[in-house]
Every structure is written in structure tokens, then in C-alpha cells.
CSV table of C-alpha atoms in Angstrom, one decimal:
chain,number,residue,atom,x,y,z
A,67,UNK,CA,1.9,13.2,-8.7
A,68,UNK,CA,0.9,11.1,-6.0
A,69,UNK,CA,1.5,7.7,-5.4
A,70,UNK,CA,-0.4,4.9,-4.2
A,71,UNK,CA,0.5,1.0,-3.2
A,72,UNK,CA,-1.9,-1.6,-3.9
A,73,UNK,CA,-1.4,-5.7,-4.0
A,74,UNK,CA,-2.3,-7.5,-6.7
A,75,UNK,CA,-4.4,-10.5,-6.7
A,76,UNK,CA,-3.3,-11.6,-9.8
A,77,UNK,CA,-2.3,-14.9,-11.7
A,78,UNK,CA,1.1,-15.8,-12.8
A,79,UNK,CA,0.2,-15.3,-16.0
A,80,UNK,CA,-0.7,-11.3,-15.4
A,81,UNK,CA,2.2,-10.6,-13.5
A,82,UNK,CA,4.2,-12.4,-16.2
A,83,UNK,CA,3.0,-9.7,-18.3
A,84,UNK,CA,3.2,-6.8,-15.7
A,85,UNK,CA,7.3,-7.8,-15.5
A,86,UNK,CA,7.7,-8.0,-19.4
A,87,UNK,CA,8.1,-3.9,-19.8
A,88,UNK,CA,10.4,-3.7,-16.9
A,89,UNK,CA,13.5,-4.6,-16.7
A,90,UNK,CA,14.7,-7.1,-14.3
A,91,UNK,CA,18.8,-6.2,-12.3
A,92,UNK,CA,19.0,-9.8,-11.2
A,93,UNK,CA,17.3,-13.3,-12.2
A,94,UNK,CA,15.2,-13.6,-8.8
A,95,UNK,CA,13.1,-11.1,-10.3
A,96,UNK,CA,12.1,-13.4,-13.0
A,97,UNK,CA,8.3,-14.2,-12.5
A,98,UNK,CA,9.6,-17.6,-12.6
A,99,UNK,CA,11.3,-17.2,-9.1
A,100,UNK,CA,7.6,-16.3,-7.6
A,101,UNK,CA,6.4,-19.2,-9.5
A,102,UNK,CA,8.8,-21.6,-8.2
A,103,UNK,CA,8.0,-21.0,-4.9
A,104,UNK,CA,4.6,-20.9,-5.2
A,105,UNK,CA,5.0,-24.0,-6.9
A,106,UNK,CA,6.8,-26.0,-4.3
A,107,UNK,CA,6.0,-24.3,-1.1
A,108,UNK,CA,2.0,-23.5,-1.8
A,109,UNK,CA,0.9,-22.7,1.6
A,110,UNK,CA,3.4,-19.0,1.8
A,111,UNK,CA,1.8,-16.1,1.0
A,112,UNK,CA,3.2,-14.0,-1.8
A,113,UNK,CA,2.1,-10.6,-2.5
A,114,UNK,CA,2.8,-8.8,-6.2
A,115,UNK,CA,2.6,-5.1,-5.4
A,116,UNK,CA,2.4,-2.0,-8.1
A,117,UNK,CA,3.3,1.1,-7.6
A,118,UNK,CA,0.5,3.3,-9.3
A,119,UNK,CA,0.4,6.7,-10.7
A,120,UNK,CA,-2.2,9.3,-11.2
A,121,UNK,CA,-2.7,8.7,-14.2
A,122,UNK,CA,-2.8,5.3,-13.5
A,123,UNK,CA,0.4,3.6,-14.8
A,124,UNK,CA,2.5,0.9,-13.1
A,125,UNK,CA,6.0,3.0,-12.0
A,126,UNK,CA,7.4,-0.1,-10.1
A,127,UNK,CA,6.8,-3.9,-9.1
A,128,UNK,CA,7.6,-5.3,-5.7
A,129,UNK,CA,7.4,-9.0,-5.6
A,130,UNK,CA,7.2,-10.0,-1.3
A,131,UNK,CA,6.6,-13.5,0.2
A,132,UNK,CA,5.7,-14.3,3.8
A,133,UNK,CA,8.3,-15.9,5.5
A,134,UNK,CA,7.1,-16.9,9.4
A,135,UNK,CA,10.3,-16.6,11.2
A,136,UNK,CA,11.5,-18.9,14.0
A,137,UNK,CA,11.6,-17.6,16.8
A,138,UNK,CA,8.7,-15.0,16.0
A,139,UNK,CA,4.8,-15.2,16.2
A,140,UNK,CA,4.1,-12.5,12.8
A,141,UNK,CA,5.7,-13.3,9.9
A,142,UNK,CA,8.1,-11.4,8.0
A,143,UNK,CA,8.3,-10.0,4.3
A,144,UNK,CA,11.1,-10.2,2.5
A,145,UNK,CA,11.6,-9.8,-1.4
A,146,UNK,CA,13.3,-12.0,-1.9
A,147,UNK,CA,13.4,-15.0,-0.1
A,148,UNK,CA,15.8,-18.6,-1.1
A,149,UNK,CA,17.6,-16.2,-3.0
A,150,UNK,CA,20.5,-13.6,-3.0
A,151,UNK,CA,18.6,-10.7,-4.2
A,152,UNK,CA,15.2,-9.4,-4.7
A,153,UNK,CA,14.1,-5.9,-4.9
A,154,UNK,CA,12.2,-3.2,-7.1
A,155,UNK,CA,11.2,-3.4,-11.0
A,156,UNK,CA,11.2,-0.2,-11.8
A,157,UNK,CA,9.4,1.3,-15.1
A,158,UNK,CA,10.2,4.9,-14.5
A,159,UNK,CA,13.5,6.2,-13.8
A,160,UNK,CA,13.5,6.0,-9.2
A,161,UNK,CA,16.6,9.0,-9.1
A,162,UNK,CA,13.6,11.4,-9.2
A,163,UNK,CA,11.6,9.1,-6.2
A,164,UNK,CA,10.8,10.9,-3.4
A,165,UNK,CA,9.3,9.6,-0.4
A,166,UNK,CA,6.2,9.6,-1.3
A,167,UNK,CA,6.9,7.3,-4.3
A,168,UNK,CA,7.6,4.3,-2.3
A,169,UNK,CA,8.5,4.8,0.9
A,170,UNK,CA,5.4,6.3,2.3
A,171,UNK,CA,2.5,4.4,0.4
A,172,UNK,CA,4.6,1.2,1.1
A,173,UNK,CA,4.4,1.8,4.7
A,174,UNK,CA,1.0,2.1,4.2
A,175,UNK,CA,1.0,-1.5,3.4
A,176,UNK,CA,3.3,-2.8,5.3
A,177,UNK,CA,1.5,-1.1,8.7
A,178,UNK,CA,-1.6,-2.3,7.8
A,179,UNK,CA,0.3,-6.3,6.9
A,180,UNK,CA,0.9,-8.7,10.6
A,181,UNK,CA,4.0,-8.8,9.3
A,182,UNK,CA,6.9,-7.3,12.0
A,183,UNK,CA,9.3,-6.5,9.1
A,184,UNK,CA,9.7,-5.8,5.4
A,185,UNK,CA,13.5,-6.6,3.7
A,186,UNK,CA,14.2,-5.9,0.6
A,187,UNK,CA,17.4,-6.7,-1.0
A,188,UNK,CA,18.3,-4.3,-3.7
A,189,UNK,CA,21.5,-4.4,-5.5
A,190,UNK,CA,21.5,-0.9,-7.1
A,191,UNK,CA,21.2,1.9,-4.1
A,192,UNK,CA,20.1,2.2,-1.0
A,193,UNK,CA,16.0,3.2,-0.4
A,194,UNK,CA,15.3,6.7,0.4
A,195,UNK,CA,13.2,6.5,4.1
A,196,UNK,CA,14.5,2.9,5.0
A,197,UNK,CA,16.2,1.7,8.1
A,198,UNK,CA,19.6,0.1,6.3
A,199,UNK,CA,21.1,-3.2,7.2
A,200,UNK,CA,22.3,-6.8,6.7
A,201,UNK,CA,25.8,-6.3,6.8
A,202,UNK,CA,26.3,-8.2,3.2
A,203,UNK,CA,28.6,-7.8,0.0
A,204,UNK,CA,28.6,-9.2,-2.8
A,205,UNK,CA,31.7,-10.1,-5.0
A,206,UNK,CA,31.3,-9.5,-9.1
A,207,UNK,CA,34.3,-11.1,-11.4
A,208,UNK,CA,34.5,-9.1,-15.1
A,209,UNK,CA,35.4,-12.0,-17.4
A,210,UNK,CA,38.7,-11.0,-19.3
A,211,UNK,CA,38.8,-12.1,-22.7
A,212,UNK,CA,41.1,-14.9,-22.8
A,213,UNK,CA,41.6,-18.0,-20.8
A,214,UNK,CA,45.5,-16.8,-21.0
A,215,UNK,CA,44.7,-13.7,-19.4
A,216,UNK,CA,42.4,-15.1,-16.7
A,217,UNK,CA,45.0,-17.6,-15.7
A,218,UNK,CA,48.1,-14.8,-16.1
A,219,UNK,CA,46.8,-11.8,-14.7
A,220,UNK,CA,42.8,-12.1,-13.4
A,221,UNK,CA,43.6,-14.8,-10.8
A,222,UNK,CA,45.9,-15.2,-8.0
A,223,UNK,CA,48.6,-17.4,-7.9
A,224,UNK,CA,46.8,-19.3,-4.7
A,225,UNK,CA,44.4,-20.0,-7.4
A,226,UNK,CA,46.4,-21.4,-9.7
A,227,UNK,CA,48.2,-23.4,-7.2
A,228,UNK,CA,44.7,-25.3,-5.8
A,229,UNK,CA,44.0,-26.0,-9.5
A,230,UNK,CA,46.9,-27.3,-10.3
A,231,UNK,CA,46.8,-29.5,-7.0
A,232,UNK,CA,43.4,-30.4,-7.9
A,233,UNK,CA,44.7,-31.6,-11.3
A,234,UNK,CA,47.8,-33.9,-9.6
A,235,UNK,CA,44.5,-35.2,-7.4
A,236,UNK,CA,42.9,-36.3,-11.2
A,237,UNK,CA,39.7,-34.3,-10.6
A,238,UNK,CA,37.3,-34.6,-13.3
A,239,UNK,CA,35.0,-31.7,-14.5
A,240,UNK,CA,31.4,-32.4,-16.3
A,241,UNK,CA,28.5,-29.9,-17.2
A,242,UNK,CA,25.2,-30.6,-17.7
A,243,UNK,CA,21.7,-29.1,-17.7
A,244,UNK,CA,19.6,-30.7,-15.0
A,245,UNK,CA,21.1,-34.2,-15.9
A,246,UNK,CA,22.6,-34.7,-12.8
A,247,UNK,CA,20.3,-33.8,-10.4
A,248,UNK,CA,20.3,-36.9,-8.0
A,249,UNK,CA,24.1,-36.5,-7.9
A,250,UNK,CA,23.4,-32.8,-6.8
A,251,UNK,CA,20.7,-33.1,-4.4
A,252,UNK,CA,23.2,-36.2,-3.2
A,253,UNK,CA,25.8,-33.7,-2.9
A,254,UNK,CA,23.6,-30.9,-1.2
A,255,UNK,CA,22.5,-33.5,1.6
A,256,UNK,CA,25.5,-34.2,2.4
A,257,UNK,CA,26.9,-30.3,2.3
A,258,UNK,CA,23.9,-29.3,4.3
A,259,UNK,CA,24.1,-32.4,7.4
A,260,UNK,CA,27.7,-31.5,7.8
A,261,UNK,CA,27.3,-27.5,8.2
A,262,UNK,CA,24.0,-28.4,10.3
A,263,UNK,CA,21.8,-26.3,7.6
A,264,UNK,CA,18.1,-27.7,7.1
A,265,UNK,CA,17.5,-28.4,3.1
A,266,UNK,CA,15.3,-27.4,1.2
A,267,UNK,CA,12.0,-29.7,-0.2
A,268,UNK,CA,13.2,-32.0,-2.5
A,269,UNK,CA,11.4,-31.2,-5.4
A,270,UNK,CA,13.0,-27.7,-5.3
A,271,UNK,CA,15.9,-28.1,-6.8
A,272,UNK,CA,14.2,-29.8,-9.9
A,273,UNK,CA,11.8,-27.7,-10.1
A,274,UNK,CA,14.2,-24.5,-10.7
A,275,UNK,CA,15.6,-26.3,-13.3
A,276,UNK,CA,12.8,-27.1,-15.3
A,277,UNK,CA,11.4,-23.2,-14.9
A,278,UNK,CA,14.7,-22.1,-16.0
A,279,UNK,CA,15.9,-24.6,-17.8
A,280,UNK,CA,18.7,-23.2,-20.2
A,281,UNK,CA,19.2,-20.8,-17.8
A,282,UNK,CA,20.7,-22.9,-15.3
A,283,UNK,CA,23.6,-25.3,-15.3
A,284,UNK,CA,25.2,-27.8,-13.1
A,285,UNK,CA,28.7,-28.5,-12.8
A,286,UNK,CA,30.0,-31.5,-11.2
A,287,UNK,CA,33.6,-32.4,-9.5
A,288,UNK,CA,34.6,-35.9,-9.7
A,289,UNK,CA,37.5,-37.4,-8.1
A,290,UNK,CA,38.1,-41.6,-9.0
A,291,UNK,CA,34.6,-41.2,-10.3
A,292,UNK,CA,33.1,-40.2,-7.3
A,293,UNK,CA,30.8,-36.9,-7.0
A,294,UNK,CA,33.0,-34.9,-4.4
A,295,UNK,CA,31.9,-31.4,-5.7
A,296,UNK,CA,29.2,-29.1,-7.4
A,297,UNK,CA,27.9,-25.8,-8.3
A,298,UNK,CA,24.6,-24.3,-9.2
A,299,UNK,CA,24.7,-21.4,-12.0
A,300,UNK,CA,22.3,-19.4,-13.1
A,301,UNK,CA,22.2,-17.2,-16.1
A,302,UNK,CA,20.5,-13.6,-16.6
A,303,UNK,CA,21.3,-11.8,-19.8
A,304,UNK,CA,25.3,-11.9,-20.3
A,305,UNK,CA,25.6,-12.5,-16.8
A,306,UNK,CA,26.4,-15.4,-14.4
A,307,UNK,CA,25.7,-16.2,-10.6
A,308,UNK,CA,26.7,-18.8,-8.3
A,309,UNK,CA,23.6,-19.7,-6.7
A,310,UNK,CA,25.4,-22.9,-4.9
A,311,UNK,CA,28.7,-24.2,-4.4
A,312,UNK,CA,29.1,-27.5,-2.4
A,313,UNK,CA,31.1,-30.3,-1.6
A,314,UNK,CA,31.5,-33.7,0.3
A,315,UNK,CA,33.7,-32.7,3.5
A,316,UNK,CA,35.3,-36.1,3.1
A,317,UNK,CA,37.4,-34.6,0.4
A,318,UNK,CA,38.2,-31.5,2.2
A,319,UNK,CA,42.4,-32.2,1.2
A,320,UNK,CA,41.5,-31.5,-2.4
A,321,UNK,CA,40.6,-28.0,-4.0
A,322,UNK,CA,37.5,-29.8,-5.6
A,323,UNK,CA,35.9,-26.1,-5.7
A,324,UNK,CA,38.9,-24.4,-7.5
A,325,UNK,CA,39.1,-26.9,-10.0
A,326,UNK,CA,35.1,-26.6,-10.5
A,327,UNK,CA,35.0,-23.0,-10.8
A,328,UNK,CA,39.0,-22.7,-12.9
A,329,UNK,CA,37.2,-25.3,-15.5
A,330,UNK,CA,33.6,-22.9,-15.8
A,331,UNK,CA,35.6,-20.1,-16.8
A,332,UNK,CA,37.7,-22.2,-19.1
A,333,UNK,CA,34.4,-23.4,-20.8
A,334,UNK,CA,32.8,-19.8,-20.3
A,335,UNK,CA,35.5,-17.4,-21.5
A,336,UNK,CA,35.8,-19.9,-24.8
A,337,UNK,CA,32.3,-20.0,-25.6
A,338,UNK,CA,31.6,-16.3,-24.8
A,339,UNK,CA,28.2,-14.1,-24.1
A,340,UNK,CA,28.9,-14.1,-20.3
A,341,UNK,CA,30.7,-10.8,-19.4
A,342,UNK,CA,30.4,-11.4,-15.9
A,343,UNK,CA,30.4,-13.7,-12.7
A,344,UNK,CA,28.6,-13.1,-9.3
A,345,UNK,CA,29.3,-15.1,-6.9
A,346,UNK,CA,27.1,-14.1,-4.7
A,347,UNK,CA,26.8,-12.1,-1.2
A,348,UNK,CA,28.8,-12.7,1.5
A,349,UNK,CA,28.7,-11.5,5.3
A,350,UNK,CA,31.2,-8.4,5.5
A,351,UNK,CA,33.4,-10.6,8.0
A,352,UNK,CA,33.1,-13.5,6.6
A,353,UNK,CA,36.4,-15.4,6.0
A,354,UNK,CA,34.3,-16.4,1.9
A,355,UNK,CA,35.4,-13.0,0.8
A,356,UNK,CA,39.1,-14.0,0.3
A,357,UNK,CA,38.3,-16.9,-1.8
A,358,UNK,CA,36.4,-15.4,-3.7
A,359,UNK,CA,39.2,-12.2,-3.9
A,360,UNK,CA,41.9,-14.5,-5.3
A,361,UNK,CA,39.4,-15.1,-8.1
A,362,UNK,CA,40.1,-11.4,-9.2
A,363,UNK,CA,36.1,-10.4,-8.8
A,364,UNK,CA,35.6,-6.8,-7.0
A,365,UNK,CA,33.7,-6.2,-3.4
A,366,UNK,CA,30.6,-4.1,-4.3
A,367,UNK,CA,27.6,-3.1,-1.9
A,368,UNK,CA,24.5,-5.4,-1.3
A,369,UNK,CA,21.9,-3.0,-0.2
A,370,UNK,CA,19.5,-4.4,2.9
A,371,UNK,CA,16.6,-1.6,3.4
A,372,UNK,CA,14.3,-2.5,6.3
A,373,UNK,CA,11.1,-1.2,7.6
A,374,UNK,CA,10.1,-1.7,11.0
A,375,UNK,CA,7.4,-2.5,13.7
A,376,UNK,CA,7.8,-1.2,16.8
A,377,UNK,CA,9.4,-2.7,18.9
A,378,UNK,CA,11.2,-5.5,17.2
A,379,UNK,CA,14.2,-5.9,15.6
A,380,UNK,CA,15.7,-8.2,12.3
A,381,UNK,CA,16.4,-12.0,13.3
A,382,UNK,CA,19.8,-13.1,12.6
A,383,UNK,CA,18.9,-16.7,12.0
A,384,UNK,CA,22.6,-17.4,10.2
A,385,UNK,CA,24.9,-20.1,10.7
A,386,UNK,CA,27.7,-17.5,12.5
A,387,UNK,CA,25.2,-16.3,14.6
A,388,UNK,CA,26.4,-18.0,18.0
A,389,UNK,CA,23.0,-18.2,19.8
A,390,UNK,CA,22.1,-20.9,17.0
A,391,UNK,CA,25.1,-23.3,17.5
A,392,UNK,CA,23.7,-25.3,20.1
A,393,UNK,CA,21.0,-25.9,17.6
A,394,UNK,CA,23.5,-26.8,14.8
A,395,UNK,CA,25.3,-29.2,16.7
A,396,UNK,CA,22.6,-31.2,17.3
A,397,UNK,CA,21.0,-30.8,13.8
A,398,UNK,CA,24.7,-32.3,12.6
A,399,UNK,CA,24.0,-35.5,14.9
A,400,UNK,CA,20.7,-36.0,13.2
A,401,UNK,CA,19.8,-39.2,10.7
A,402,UNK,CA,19.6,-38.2,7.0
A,403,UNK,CA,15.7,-38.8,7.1
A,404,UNK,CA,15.0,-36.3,9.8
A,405,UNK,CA,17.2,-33.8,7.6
A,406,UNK,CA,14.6,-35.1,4.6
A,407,UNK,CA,11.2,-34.7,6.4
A,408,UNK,CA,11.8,-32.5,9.3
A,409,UNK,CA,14.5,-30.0,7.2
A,410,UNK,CA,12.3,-28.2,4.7
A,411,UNK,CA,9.8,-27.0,7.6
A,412,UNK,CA,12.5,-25.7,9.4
A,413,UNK,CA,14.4,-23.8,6.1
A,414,UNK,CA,11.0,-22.3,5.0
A,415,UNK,CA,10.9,-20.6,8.3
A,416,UNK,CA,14.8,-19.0,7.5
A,417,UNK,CA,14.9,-15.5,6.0
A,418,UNK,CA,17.9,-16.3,4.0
């Protein structure tokens, strides 16, 4: 039958129960993603679209947020955005889609939106009718079943020599649940001023991990007691993703984030009911993919689908983008307050 595309006004609550028959591929399609944005940046627009039958029965979800783009007077719509995925909910079976399933009453919307583009980041397939793009990957580790056979045979032995140079360093490895936040966000100032990458509000980071709560876990690297080294993971069924890795750039001459991630899968493998590690997308050319290689994960496809105004193309507002390194220079050179209260206006305003 035919489709049609209409946004729903609705409360958290209703589209908490929209999302409860469908099955979510990654955890930024959680309600609780929406929620957290909503939550901390309340003045971008979000839009919770359904893809209705005939008969009147919700076939997919789209979740899209607003992003006003530097550089550009409409605003863009991504799903999803501060994350590394995004994408359809899908309560019918989309191998049978045609066009007129999503591509034609979402460009409806999206022609009658001010927005100049629509991303969406799916991780299974590319969209029938869309214009692709992005140029990302993703890399996916398959947790063996033993810590003997992820040291032996999963990882590389450039692996195992960092880990055991972080070890000779005395590197010390704790895990907690939102218990060391300061020492994070410390962390993630510091990461972000030295890469010349606005942060986020500060209340984001806390907020994530009271909506997800045992769903998320920090790890922390320590090196003669002092934070050098961190990572974010969250957890979605029996899997695992890396939704931040950083470090202090002081200690760039030890392998604080091999040890990190060589002591997770220690702790993960032993305590089982992860089968699998994502570490998240990666440009195609970025040098990231052979680190995250020696790990053993496996290259696999991140689908960008686009749609289009006339006219305009998609911003590459990215760090290796070299039309923004004047920029980052002089973002580098900037006091630590200016990052605080000037840095979250800026990041809000990148598509990433």
C-alpha cells in the first residue's frame, strides 16, 4: 500500500513506547539518546517521524534533530547527531521497501523542512533513492572466548608489545560506573584543547550516564596515580562500543590506550555476555584504522544516505578537513574558559 510520512509531536514518554516494538541495531536509537539531547541542549529541534500504512500501522521510526551548521544559514537534519550512528527503526521487514516506502514520502518532508540536507547514518544497507556518502568505516572486534586466545591469536603482536610497554611504564587500570566523571571530563578538556576540538556542555557527559546508567562504563588509565587515559563504553544488548577514547598528550611516550583497551577485554572476555566490540567509525583514510586493525576487529561499511537541496552540498566540518586548520590552530591557543563557555556553542553547530 501506500505510504505516508508524518512528524510526531509527541512526548518522550509516547515515543518511548512507539520504539518498544521495534527493534533498535545500535544504542543511539535508544529513546534515551533523543532525551539526552533534548535534555541538555533544549533549544534544537528534534523531530520523531512514523512511517504509516494504510491501514494505519507504524512500519518504521526516524528519529532527526536540527543541527544549524557553521558555515550555513538553514539548518541541517541528521539522525543522528553526537553520536556514531543513527538511522531507521524498522517494524516491518525494509527488503520489500520500495521507493515509495521511504524515499518518496520522506522527501515530502524533508522538501517542505528549511533544512538544506537530511543524513542518515544507517549501519545495515544502503537506502534505496538516496544520494550516498560520508566516506566512513567502521571497525567491529568478535570477542574470542578466552583471554589466552585474544592475547595468542586475536591481537597483533604490536599489541602486545604497547601493553607490555605500558606495563614496564606501571600503568594502572580502574572501572567504574559514572564515579569518575570529574577525572573524565578533566581528561576530555584536556584531549579536546590539544586537538583544537570544541567540547561539549558540561552537563553532557553526566547526563548520559545517569540515562544509561549500567549501560555505560568508564575506564580510567593511571600512570604514578595520575589520570593520563580514558574511555567511554556503552552497552547495547551483548554488544559494546567505544564511544570515546582519550588521553593527556603529555603522556604521549606510553601506550596508555593499549593498556586501557588490553585490560577491558581482560575484564570483558572473563565476565562474559559481550560478544562483540565496536570501536566505532573511522574516515576511510584515516591513519585510526590500523590501530584499531592490530586489535583483530574487521572493516565493515558505515552507510551515509543523503538527500539534497539544490544547490548545496554536505559540509565537511572535520578536523582533516584543511580549510578548518587555521581555525584549529587558533582554537589550540585558546584559555581553558573560552573552551568551557564559548566551546559547546560552537560543537552544537558540528554535524558529527
Amino acid at each position: 500500500g501506500k505510504y505516508c510520512v508524518k512528524v510526531r509531536s509527541c512526548s518522550a514518554g509516547e515515543w518511548r513506547t512507539l520504539c518498544r516494538d521495534i527493534k533498535c541495531s545500535s544504542i543511539y536509537q535508544d529513546p534515551r539518546w533523543l532525551e539526552l539531547i533534548e535534555q541538555v541542549y533544549p533549544r534544537l529541534r528534534l523531530h520523531r517521524l512514523a512511517g504509516i500504512d494504510d491501514s494505519r500501522e507504524v512500519t518504521w521510526l526516524l528519529p532527526l534533530v536540527e543541527i544549524k551548521v557553521i558555515g550555513k544559514l538553514r539548518p541541517m537534519l541528521i539522525s543522528l547527531p553526537f553520536g556514531n550512528y543513527g538511522g531507521f527503526l524498522y517494524k516491518k521487514d525494509p527488503s520489500s521497501f520500495s521507493a515509495e516506502h521511504i524515499q518518496l514520502p520522506l522527501n515530502e518532508f524533508f522538501n517542505a523542512s528549511r533544512a538544506f540536507a537530511l543524513e542518515i547514518r544507517e549501519l545495515e544497507g544502503s537506502l534505496q533513492g538516496f544520494e550516498p556518502g560520508g566516506d566512513f568505516v567502521r571497525y567491529e572486534l568478535t570477542l574470542p572466548a578466552t583471554v589466552e586466545q585474544m592475547w595468542k591469536e586475536t591481537i597483533t603482536g604490536n599489541a602486545r608489545t604497547s601493553v607490555r610497554k605500558a606495563d614496564k611504564f606501571g600503568v594502572e587500570v580502574s572501572f567504574c560506573e559514572g564515579s569518575q566523571l570529574d577525572v573524565f571530563q578533566e581528561l576530555n578538556e584536556q584531549h579536546a584543547a590539544y586537538h583544537g576540538t570544541p567540547i561539549h556542555k558540561r552537563s553532557w557527559y553526566p547526563t548520559l550516564v545517569e540515562k544509561f546508567g549500567k549501560q555505560s562504563e568508564i575506564v580510567i588509565g593511571r600512570f604514578n596515580g595520575t589520570p593520563v587515559g580514558a574511555l567511554l563504553v556503552l552497552y547495547h544488548e551483548e554488544k559494546a562500543i567505544l564511544h570515546a577514547a582519550i588521553s593527556d598528550t603529555n603522556y604521549r611516550h606510553i601506550p596508555v590506550m593499549d593498556k586501557l583497551l588490553w585490560a577491558y577485554f581482560e575484564k570483558t572476555i572473563s565476565s562474559g555476555g559481550v560478544t562483540s566490540f565496536d570501536f566505532g567509525r573511522t574516515r576511510a583514510d584515516s591513519g585510526k584504522r590500523f590501530f584499531k586493525r592490530k586489535w583483530g576487529a574487521i572493516e565493515k561499511p558505515l552507510n551515509y544516505s543523503y538527500l539534497m537541496k539544490p544547490g548545496h552540498v554536505v559540509p565537511q566540518i572535520l578536523p582533516e578537513n584543511p580549510a578548518l586548520a587555521p581555525a584549529i590552530v587558533v582554537w589550540r591557543h585558546l584559555p581553558r574558559w573560552v573552551h568551557r563557555s564559548v566551546g559547546p556553542l560552537v560543537r552544537v553547530r558540528i554535524p558529527t
